[in-house]
Tab-separated table of C-alpha atoms in Angstrom:
chain	number	residue	atom	x	y	z
A	27	MET	CA	140.243	31.174	19.240
A	28	ASN	CA	137.224	29.779	17.362
A	29	LYS	CA	137.629	30.439	13.613
A	30	GLN	CA	133.840	30.346	12.707
A	31	TRP	CA	131.219	32.579	14.025
A	32	ASP	CA	127.601	33.490	13.424
A	33	ILE	CA	128.557	37.274	13.387
A	34	ILE	CA	131.751	39.197	13.378
A	35	VAL	CA	131.483	42.783	14.278
A	36	ALA	CA	134.450	44.855	13.002
A	37	GLY	CA	134.798	47.916	15.371
A	38	GLY	CA	134.451	48.368	19.146
A	39	GLY	CA	133.135	51.814	19.374
A	40	MET	CA	129.558	52.632	20.681
A	41	SER	CA	127.969	51.231	17.486
A	42	GLY	CA	130.000	48.087	17.324
A	43	LEU	CA	129.516	47.410	20.991
A	44	CYS	CA	125.631	47.880	20.686
A	45	ALA	CA	125.711	45.625	17.580
A	46	ALA	CA	127.549	42.871	19.247
A	47	ILE	CA	125.373	42.969	22.397
A	48	SER	CA	122.134	42.995	20.479
A	49	ALA	CA	123.297	39.982	18.486
A	50	ALA	CA	124.684	38.027	21.356
A	51	GLU	CA	121.729	38.456	23.493
A	52	LEU	CA	119.601	36.807	20.786
A	53	GLY	CA	121.887	33.771	20.819
A	54	ALA	CA	124.417	34.430	18.091
A	55	SER	CA	127.981	33.451	18.480
A	56	VAL	CA	129.797	36.897	18.188
A	57	LEU	CA	133.341	37.952	17.655
A	58	LEU	CA	134.144	41.755	18.078
A	59	ILE	CA	137.426	42.966	16.723
A	60	GLU	CA	138.849	46.274	17.521
A	61	LYS	CA	141.776	47.851	15.823
A	62	ALA	CA	142.971	49.835	18.938
A	63	GLU	CA	144.349	48.569	22.173
A	64	GLU	CA	141.025	49.490	23.966
A	65	VAL	CA	137.296	49.550	23.011
A	66	GLY	CA	135.180	52.603	22.949
A	67	GLY	CA	136.263	54.554	19.997
A	68	ASN	CA	135.407	58.237	20.049
A	69	ALA	CA	132.801	57.631	22.696
A	70	ASN	CA	135.707	57.430	25.191
A	71	LEU	CA	136.594	61.038	24.277
A	72	SER	CA	133.112	62.371	24.303
A	73	ALA	CA	131.043	64.524	26.658
A	74	GLY	CA	129.114	61.348	27.276
A	75	MET	CA	125.770	62.808	26.232
A	76	MET	CA	123.647	60.360	24.186
A	77	TRP	CA	121.283	62.946	22.558
A	78	THR	CA	119.122	63.659	19.597
A	79	PHE	CA	115.705	64.923	18.700
A	80	LYS	CA	112.842	62.651	19.923
A	81	GLU	CA	110.583	63.917	17.092
A	82	TYR	CA	111.364	62.901	13.559
A	83	GLU	CA	109.775	66.289	12.397
A	84	LYS	CA	112.503	68.192	14.283
A	85	ILE	CA	115.348	66.206	12.908
A	86	ARG	CA	113.917	66.538	9.429
A	87	GLU	CA	113.549	70.305	9.851
A	88	TYR	CA	117.169	70.624	11.140
A	89	ILE	CA	118.720	68.178	8.594
A	90	PRO	CA	116.467	68.301	5.527
A	91	ASN	CA	118.989	66.742	3.218
A	92	GLY	CA	119.641	63.653	5.380
A	93	ASP	CA	118.111	60.262	4.817
A	94	SER	CA	114.540	60.525	6.104
A	95	GLU	CA	114.076	56.909	6.674
A	96	LEU	CA	117.154	56.611	8.915
A	97	GLN	CA	116.208	59.845	10.665
A	98	ASN	CA	112.900	58.381	11.587
A	99	LEU	CA	114.511	55.189	12.935
A	100	LEU	CA	116.797	57.408	15.081
A	101	ALA	CA	113.971	59.431	16.632
A	102	SER	CA	111.632	56.558	17.142
A	103	ASN	CA	114.193	54.355	18.755
A	104	ILE	CA	116.510	56.503	20.852
A	105	GLN	CA	114.490	56.206	24.101
A	106	SER	CA	113.990	52.539	23.994
A	107	THR	CA	117.590	52.062	22.984
A	108	LEU	CA	118.933	53.922	26.030
A	109	ALA	CA	116.448	52.007	28.293
A	110	TRP	CA	117.789	48.863	26.763
A	111	LEU	CA	121.352	49.737	27.806
A	112	GLU	CA	120.144	50.819	31.252
A	113	ASN	CA	118.458	47.443	31.640
A	114	TYR	CA	121.976	45.873	31.498
A	115	GLY	CA	123.057	47.910	34.438
A	116	LEU	CA	124.870	50.620	32.460
A	117	PRO	CA	124.887	53.854	34.466
A	118	ILE	CA	122.868	56.439	32.512
A	119	GLY	CA	121.628	59.743	33.750
A	120	VAL	CA	118.146	61.072	33.828
A	121	PRO	CA	116.644	62.724	30.619
A	122	GLU	CA	117.494	66.388	30.071
A	123	GLN	CA	117.307	69.024	27.501
A	124	VAL	CA	120.232	69.365	25.113
A	125	ALA	CA	120.964	72.383	22.879
A	126	GLY	CA	117.624	73.896	23.353
A	127	GLU	CA	115.285	71.617	21.580
A	128	ALA	CA	116.721	68.149	21.673
A	129	TRP	CA	116.741	65.364	24.307
A	130	GLY	CA	119.344	63.210	25.825
A	131	ARG	CA	120.919	61.220	28.671
A	132	CYS	CA	124.442	61.379	29.819
A	133	MET	CA	126.764	58.422	30.690
A	134	ASN	CA	126.895	58.558	34.480
A	135	VAL	CA	130.296	57.310	35.030
A	136	GLY	CA	133.699	58.870	34.045
A	137	LYS	CA	133.897	62.441	32.999
A	138	ALA	CA	133.647	64.590	29.906
A	139	GLY	CA	136.669	63.709	27.731
A	140	ASP	CA	137.146	60.318	29.334
A	141	ARG	CA	134.286	57.928	29.260
A	142	ARG	CA	136.328	54.710	29.143
A	143	SER	CA	134.709	53.262	32.367
A	144	PHE	CA	131.299	53.325	30.540
A	145	THR	CA	132.523	51.485	27.499
A	146	GLN	CA	134.508	49.080	29.743
A	147	LYS	CA	131.137	48.212	31.332
A	148	MET	CA	129.639	47.572	27.935
A	149	VAL	CA	132.452	45.004	27.333
A	150	GLU	CA	131.660	43.286	30.589
A	151	VAL	CA	127.986	43.085	29.385
A	152	LEU	CA	129.078	41.746	25.967
A	153	ARG	CA	131.412	39.092	27.570
A	154	SER	CA	128.788	38.015	29.934
A	155	LEU	CA	126.593	37.119	26.989
A	156	GLY	CA	129.274	34.713	25.656
A	157	ALA	CA	130.727	36.997	22.926
A	158	ALA	CA	134.634	37.164	22.266
A	159	VAL	CA	136.598	40.398	21.960
A	160	GLU	CA	139.950	40.686	20.279
A	161	LEU	CA	141.898	44.025	20.568
A	162	ASN	CA	144.721	45.256	18.457
A	163	THR	CA	143.073	43.490	15.467
A	164	SER	CA	142.501	45.152	12.115
A	165	ILE	CA	140.199	44.093	9.385
A	166	LYS	CA	142.156	43.558	6.111
A	167	GLN	CA	139.988	41.813	3.702
A	168	ILE	CA	136.368	40.889	3.171
A	169	GLU	CA	135.099	38.082	0.728
A	170	TYR	CA	131.846	36.365	0.222
A	171	ASN	CA	131.817	32.732	-0.480
A	172	GLN	CA	128.610	32.298	-2.491
A	173	LEU	CA	128.634	28.455	-2.453
A	174	ASP	CA	128.884	28.230	1.246
A	175	GLU	CA	126.986	31.541	1.928
A	176	GLN	CA	129.859	32.561	4.332
A	177	VAL	CA	131.752	35.795	4.731
A	178	ILE	CA	135.431	35.391	4.912
A	179	VAL	CA	137.058	38.058	7.110
A	180	GLU	CA	140.838	38.438	7.040
A	181	VAL	CA	142.276	40.217	10.087
A	182	GLU	CA	145.721	41.114	11.344
A	183	ASN	CA	146.841	40.886	14.877
A	184	LYS	CA	150.416	41.806	15.958
A	185	GLY	CA	151.668	41.197	12.333
A	186	GLN	CA	149.820	37.872	11.997
A	187	SER	CA	147.174	37.391	9.425
A	188	VAL	CA	144.086	35.168	10.370
A	189	LYS	CA	141.004	34.288	8.438
A	190	TYR	CA	137.630	33.863	10.154
A	191	LEU	CA	134.343	32.586	8.760
A	192	ALA	CA	131.064	34.159	9.606
A	193	SER	CA	127.554	34.050	8.382
A	194	SER	CA	127.313	37.761	8.678
A	195	LEU	CA	129.673	40.817	9.234
A	196	VAL	CA	128.653	44.118	10.832
A	197	ILE	CA	130.890	47.042	9.701
A	198	ALA	CA	131.405	49.508	12.537
A	199	THR	CA	134.809	50.901	12.002
A	200	GLY	CA	134.049	54.644	12.797
A	201	GLY	CA	134.198	56.459	9.504
A	202	PHE	CA	137.380	57.899	7.866
A	203	VAL	CA	138.098	60.902	9.995
A	204	ALA	CA	141.732	59.964	10.538
A	205	ASN	CA	142.495	58.996	6.926
A	206	PRO	CA	144.175	61.936	5.171
A	207	ASP	CA	143.819	60.507	1.638
A	208	MET	CA	140.106	59.796	2.090
A	209	LEU	CA	139.519	63.312	3.607
A	210	GLU	CA	141.319	64.944	0.622
A	211	ARG	CA	139.334	62.762	-1.766
A	212	TYR	CA	135.920	63.515	-0.343
A	213	LEU	CA	136.318	66.906	1.350
A	214	GLY	CA	138.809	68.515	-1.051
A	215	LYS	CA	142.279	69.889	-0.996
A	216	TYR	CA	141.741	72.064	2.054
A	217	ALA	CA	141.031	69.135	4.273
A	218	LYS	CA	144.724	69.381	5.205
A	219	ASN	CA	143.691	72.408	7.178
A	220	LEU	CA	141.704	70.263	9.639
A	221	MET	CA	142.821	69.399	13.186
A	222	ILE	CA	141.880	65.736	13.829
A	223	ARG	CA	139.619	65.745	16.918
A	224	SER	CA	139.376	62.021	17.027
A	225	ILE	CA	141.020	58.766	17.847
A	226	PRO	CA	143.634	57.924	15.242
A	227	SER	CA	142.259	54.513	14.389
A	228	CYS	CA	139.136	55.663	12.437
A	229	THR	CA	140.709	55.369	8.975
A	230	GLY	CA	137.765	54.079	6.870
A	231	ASP	CA	138.859	50.457	6.892
A	232	GLY	CA	135.378	49.014	6.777
A	233	ILE	CA	134.151	51.531	4.238
A	234	GLN	CA	136.992	50.918	1.864
A	235	LEU	CA	136.684	47.110	1.992
A	236	ALA	CA	133.009	47.367	1.339
A	237	LEU	CA	133.488	49.639	-1.535
A	238	GLN	CA	135.928	46.994	-3.035
A	239	MET	CA	133.034	44.583	-2.875
A	240	GLY	CA	130.897	46.915	-4.967
A	241	ALA	CA	129.058	48.903	-2.184
A	242	GLU	CA	127.620	52.403	-2.806
A	243	THR	CA	128.424	55.550	-0.763
A	244	SER	CA	125.584	57.495	0.828
A	245	GLY	CA	125.103	61.056	1.981
A	246	ASP	CA	127.217	63.954	1.176
A	247	MET	CA	130.738	62.529	1.625
A	248	GLY	CA	132.096	66.076	1.892
A	249	THR	CA	130.423	67.254	5.086
A	250	PHE	CA	131.468	66.389	8.559
A	251	TYR	CA	130.949	67.109	12.233
A	252	GLY	CA	133.603	69.117	13.907
A	253	HIS	CA	134.390	72.362	15.917
A	254	THR	CA	136.143	75.468	16.143
A	255	MET	CA	139.297	74.686	18.321
A	256	PRO	CA	142.130	76.827	19.789
A	257	CYS	CA	145.326	76.524	17.720
A	258	ALA	CA	147.309	74.533	20.166
A	259	GLU	CA	148.507	71.009	20.979
A	260	ILE	CA	145.572	69.511	22.771
A	261	PRO	CA	145.589	66.236	24.573
A	262	PRO	CA	142.828	63.942	23.235
A	263	GLU	CA	141.124	63.774	26.552
A	264	GLU	CA	140.655	67.472	26.503
A	265	PHE	CA	139.303	67.731	22.957
A	266	GLN	CA	135.650	67.854	24.393
A	267	PRO	CA	136.259	69.958	27.555
A	268	ILE	CA	138.178	72.740	25.791
A	269	THR	CA	135.786	73.081	22.828
A	270	PRO	CA	134.413	76.640	22.563
A	271	TYR	CA	130.748	75.690	21.672
A	272	PHE	CA	129.990	79.404	22.435
A	273	ALA	CA	131.523	80.283	18.894
A	274	ARG	CA	127.798	80.083	17.902
A	275	CYS	CA	127.205	83.225	20.018
A	276	SER	CA	130.465	84.912	18.959
A	277	VAL	CA	131.910	86.518	15.873
A	278	LEU	CA	134.478	84.623	13.561
A	279	ILE	CA	136.905	86.530	11.323
A	280	ASP	CA	139.612	85.436	9.025
A	281	LYS	CA	143.102	87.078	8.785
A	282	HIS	CA	141.604	89.753	6.585
A	283	GLY	CA	139.445	90.778	9.512
A	284	LYS	CA	136.156	89.653	7.699
A	285	ARG	CA	133.351	87.396	8.784
A	286	PHE	CA	133.022	84.357	6.569
A	287	THR	CA	130.066	82.448	7.761
A	288	ASP	CA	126.797	82.568	9.816
A	289	GLU	CA	128.329	81.535	13.154
A	290	SER	CA	124.924	80.510	14.550
A	291	LYS	CA	123.693	78.006	11.921
A	292	GLY	CA	124.721	74.924	13.812
A	293	LYS	CA	123.262	74.055	17.208
A	294	LEU	CA	126.686	72.969	18.306
A	295	GLU	CA	128.450	75.419	15.975
A	296	GLU	CA	129.214	72.429	13.766
A	297	THR	CA	128.946	74.364	10.552
A	298	ASN	CA	131.729	76.721	11.368
A	299	PRO	CA	134.612	74.392	10.842
A	300	GLN	CA	133.155	73.238	7.577
A	301	ALA	CA	133.228	76.837	6.382
A	302	ALA	CA	136.603	77.671	7.905
A	303	MET	CA	138.295	74.621	6.317
A	304	ASN	CA	138.179	76.323	3.049
A	305	LEU	CA	140.117	79.371	4.224
A	306	PRO	CA	143.496	79.059	2.348
A	307	ASP	CA	145.491	79.040	5.527
A	308	GLY	CA	142.840	77.277	7.719
A	309	GLU	CA	143.210	79.805	10.523
A	310	TYR	CA	140.680	82.230	11.987
A	311	TYR	CA	139.835	84.150	15.090
A	312	LEU	CA	137.087	83.770	17.707
A	313	ILE	CA	135.953	87.248	18.924
A	314	PHE	CA	133.679	87.788	21.922
A	315	ASP	CA	133.258	89.839	25.056
A	316	GLU	CA	132.970	89.261	28.822
A	317	ARG	CA	129.155	88.893	28.794
A	318	ILE	CA	129.360	86.087	26.134
A	319	TYR	CA	132.144	84.342	27.977
A	320	GLN	CA	130.294	84.444	31.233
A	321	GLU	CA	126.927	83.380	29.913
A	322	TYR	CA	127.848	80.990	27.143
A	323	GLY	CA	131.625	80.150	27.619
A	324	ILE	CA	132.089	79.285	31.241
A	325	ASN	CA	128.609	77.682	31.166
A	326	GLN	CA	128.151	76.532	27.612
A	327	ASN	CA	124.317	76.277	28.120
A	328	LEU	CA	124.033	72.944	26.269
A	329	ALA	CA	123.077	70.490	28.957
A	330	ALA	CA	122.750	70.661	32.657
A	331	SER	CA	125.021	67.599	33.366
A	332	LEU	CA	128.019	69.107	31.449
A	333	PRO	CA	130.424	70.882	33.880
A	334	LYS	CA	131.299	74.608	33.946
A	335	ALA	CA	134.901	75.365	33.074
A	336	ASP	CA	137.247	78.335	32.628
A	337	LEU	CA	138.166	77.528	29.058
A	338	LEU	CA	140.353	80.606	28.535
A	339	LYS	CA	142.479	79.656	31.459
A	340	ARG	CA	143.119	76.272	30.160
A	341	MET	CA	143.651	77.459	26.470
A	342	ILE	CA	146.468	79.743	27.768
A	343	GLU	CA	148.014	76.911	29.695
A	344	LEU	CA	148.044	74.753	26.600
A	345	GLY	CA	149.726	77.513	24.675
A	346	ALA	CA	146.920	78.893	22.594
A	347	THR	CA	146.971	82.479	21.369
A	348	VAL	CA	144.439	84.250	23.605
A	349	LEU	CA	144.328	88.140	23.405
A	350	SER	CA	142.275	90.513	25.545
A	351	ALA	CA	141.826	94.290	25.571
A	352	PRO	CA	139.582	96.862	27.197
A	353	SER	CA	138.185	98.095	23.811
A	354	ILE	CA	137.587	96.725	20.350
A	355	ASN	CA	140.096	99.136	18.850
A	356	GLU	CA	142.760	98.005	21.426
A	357	LEU	CA	141.899	94.376	20.595
A	358	ALA	CA	142.339	95.205	16.858
A	359	ASP	CA	145.843	96.523	17.681
A	360	GLU	CA	146.797	93.266	19.283
A	361	LEU	CA	145.367	91.276	16.310
A	362	GLU	CA	147.276	93.486	13.851
A	363	ARG	CA	150.534	92.484	15.501
A	364	ILE	CA	149.849	88.804	14.568
A	365	GLY	CA	148.704	89.592	10.949
A	366	VAL	CA	145.022	90.386	11.125
A	367	ASN	CA	143.660	93.481	9.176
A	368	ARG	CA	142.973	95.997	11.910
A	369	GLN	CA	140.651	98.340	10.113
A	370	ASN	CA	138.512	95.556	8.584
A	371	MET	CA	138.163	94.021	12.110
A	372	ILE	CA	136.989	97.336	13.646
A	373	ASN	CA	134.509	97.850	10.849
A	374	VAL	CA	133.088	94.391	11.066
A	375	ILE	CA	132.504	94.484	14.631
A	376	ALA	CA	130.785	97.988	14.435
A	377	GLU	CA	128.651	96.636	11.594
A	378	TYR	CA	127.786	93.469	13.397
A	379	ASN	CA	126.832	95.528	16.563
A	380	ASP	CA	124.580	97.802	14.509
A	381	TYR	CA	123.006	94.630	13.028
A	382	CYS	CA	122.215	93.209	16.583
A	383	LYS	CA	120.429	96.418	17.494
A	384	ASP	CA	118.272	96.681	14.308
A	385	LEU	CA	116.682	93.376	13.061
A	386	ASN	CA	115.779	95.179	9.788
A	387	LYS	CA	119.348	95.678	8.852
A	388	ASP	CA	121.146	93.320	6.457
A	389	ILE	CA	124.590	91.946	7.008
A	390	PHE	CA	126.659	89.419	5.080
A	391	PRO	CA	127.180	86.766	5.990
A	392	PRO	CA	123.842	86.891	7.849
A	393	LYS	CA	123.483	85.720	11.550
A	394	VAL	CA	120.133	84.075	11.917
A	395	GLN	CA	120.250	83.364	15.565
A	396	ASN	CA	122.217	84.474	18.721
A	397	ARG	CA	122.547	88.018	17.667
A	398	ILE	CA	124.412	89.253	20.670
A	399	PRO	CA	126.314	92.526	20.474
A	400	LEU	CA	129.845	92.772	21.603
A	401	ASN	CA	129.824	95.751	24.115
A	402	VAL	CA	130.772	94.408	27.542
A	403	PRO	CA	134.598	94.764	28.111
A	404	PRO	CA	137.041	93.185	28.189
A	405	TYR	CA	137.112	91.876	24.643
A	406	TYR	CA	138.755	88.638	23.634
A	407	ALA	CA	140.233	87.006	20.530
A	408	VAL	CA	141.404	83.315	20.307
A	409	LYS	CA	143.366	82.023	17.351
A	410	CYS	CA	141.659	78.906	16.112
A	411	VAL	CA	141.716	76.130	13.551
A	412	PRO	CA	138.847	73.953	12.121
A	413	ALA	CA	138.717	70.536	13.646
A	414	ILE	CA	136.964	67.412	12.424
A	415	SER	CA	135.462	64.817	14.843
A	416	CYS	CA	133.650	62.562	12.523
A	417	THR	CA	132.588	62.234	8.899
A	418	PHE	CA	128.980	62.046	7.768
A	419	GLY	CA	129.196	60.161	4.584
A	420	GLY	CA	129.525	56.445	4.603
A	421	LEU	CA	128.025	53.285	3.091
A	422	LYS	CA	124.632	53.145	1.562
A	423	ILE	CA	122.291	51.108	3.767
A	424	ASP	CA	118.595	50.212	3.817
A	425	ASN	CA	116.313	50.284	6.904
A	426	GLN	CA	117.659	46.967	7.915
A	427	PHE	CA	121.160	48.272	7.798
A	428	ARG	CA	122.058	45.958	4.990
A	429	VAL	CA	124.919	47.381	2.855
A	430	LEU	CA	123.712	48.195	-0.693
A	431	ASN	CA	125.541	48.122	-3.985
A	432	LYS	CA	125.162	50.509	-6.801
A	433	LYS	CA	122.048	48.645	-8.038
A	434	GLN	CA	120.575	49.144	-4.566
A	435	GLU	CA	120.888	45.331	-3.931
A	436	ALA	CA	122.027	44.167	-0.623
A	437	LEU	CA	125.539	42.634	-0.229
A	438	PRO	CA	124.806	39.265	1.217
A	439	GLY	CA	125.566	39.081	5.010
A	440	ILE	CA	127.080	42.582	5.079
A	441	TYR	CA	125.664	45.238	7.501
A	442	ALA	CA	126.854	48.651	8.638
A	443	CYS	CA	126.153	50.905	11.530
A	444	GLY	CA	127.428	54.125	13.230
A	445	LEU	CA	129.624	56.353	11.254
A	446	ASP	CA	130.172	53.691	8.472
A	447	ALA	CA	126.434	53.875	7.713
A	448	GLY	CA	126.100	57.213	5.840
A	449	GLY	CA	123.226	59.543	5.204
A	450	VAL	CA	121.471	60.297	8.505
A	451	PHE	CA	123.353	63.605	9.005
A	452	GLN	CA	124.432	66.060	6.381
A	453	THR	CA	126.093	69.342	7.102
A	454	TYR	CA	124.184	69.528	10.408
A	455	TYR	CA	124.528	67.126	13.379
A	456	ALA	CA	122.028	65.587	15.800
A	457	GLY	CA	123.856	63.207	17.984
A	458	GLY	CA	126.464	60.743	17.029
A	459	LEU	CA	126.365	58.565	20.140
A	460	ALA	CA	122.672	58.380	19.750
A	461	TRP	CA	122.948	57.186	16.180
A	462	SER	CA	125.614	54.736	16.938
A	463	ALA	CA	123.599	53.249	19.790
A	464	VAL	CA	120.374	53.014	17.814
A	465	SER	CA	122.099	51.882	14.470
A	466	GLY	CA	124.337	49.340	16.259
A	467	LYS	CA	121.513	47.721	18.079
A	468	LYS	CA	119.383	47.502	14.901
A	469	ALA	CA	122.281	46.269	12.753
A	470	GLY	CA	123.022	43.460	15.251
A	471	GLN	CA	119.417	42.374	15.282
A	472	SER	CA	119.181	42.401	11.439
A	473	ALA	CA	122.415	40.462	11.087
A	474	PHE	CA	121.003	37.894	13.628
A	475	SER	CA	117.798	37.602	11.544
A	476	TYR	CA	119.784	36.982	8.457
A	477	VAL	CA	121.912	34.303	10.211
A	478	ARG	CA	118.770	32.534	11.434
A	479	SER	CA	117.088	32.761	8.066
A	480	SER	CA	120.243	31.458	6.331
A	481	ALA	CA	120.440	28.467	8.727
A	482	LEU	CA	116.841	27.574	7.999
A	483	LYS	CA	117.372	27.334	4.320
A	484	ARG	CA	120.194	24.899	4.708
């Protein structure tokens, strides 16, 4: 294996693959290293929908605390980025509406929860451009040799340490969703309540190494994208298919029988696990009726290409606690048997139903959207836990995806993309695969420009 490269890309998820392809197509010698035994990262476990808002104004309205410059890059480049991937023969579906106001295109191979066949095709494209790919290879150290203007990248493969030289490094290691220590540091002590709805290799390696070089963090490091999930042992390939996105249309209560958040704030119910994480025991209950399940559960009403599924049946098969009863009072009896305050639950549902009928009524917490009364039996309750899919905070970057230090100066030759590049989302979510594709492509192009300009100076 060659020990010197124009560009090394650390991480083989969607952002790393796009960074490597975009750099290689411009003529750079590229090495992509991936910690896991396969490429694809969390894209492999996804629904496959590459979506976001096409209009910057809509992203900004939905995520006002995110980095406006990065949000504009996302909105203005998503359509051309997906067309770019399609031009390489990657199977991508037709444009469709997502979550009401957004836009996206779905991977047209594989299935929800298993999109490996798509990311494998991306690797084929990458190798056809002359790039090299090393699996089971972790990044362990980054140094910058100022005299030679080279990045020294130390990696480990099967217990063996190897050092590579590169003119530039693109960090795309997938955030720190699977690092308990970093989660506790940035999200707080109740991060221990979170189910990890992710591959296990996203442990913040690239972020930590860049911080050791003096990099700055960006965005709210304490917010994340996740979901309400049934309390059960769930195989990774079923993380996405079994997710009850319809929690946004339902009622969530804690063990005291009380609501604790506006269930409808997030378009994909992504704010609910952020609120539920801080419940002392991390457990809560999803309450809904037959109408909600038929209209928003079996068909989640998020995108036409996503399949219908009987989620309750599969939850029961996996051992989740799923209760049903012909009346709210009888459902409350069932919940009381597992430790939920019966009378509070009855009162909360009655108050909520009154609130749904009269828009002038007040309720706390309020429910701004999806005011759907629970009045069609049978009634259901699912014991749930908050789950985290990815972190929003990461490294501070500029509009060229250069990693910045605390003085807002670029670290020479160091770029970041995907979930390692923080700030585009905060609290609310608008398409991680879309951001990974756009930011990866742009980071690869910027790294190539840096390599070329460095060569001209010599």
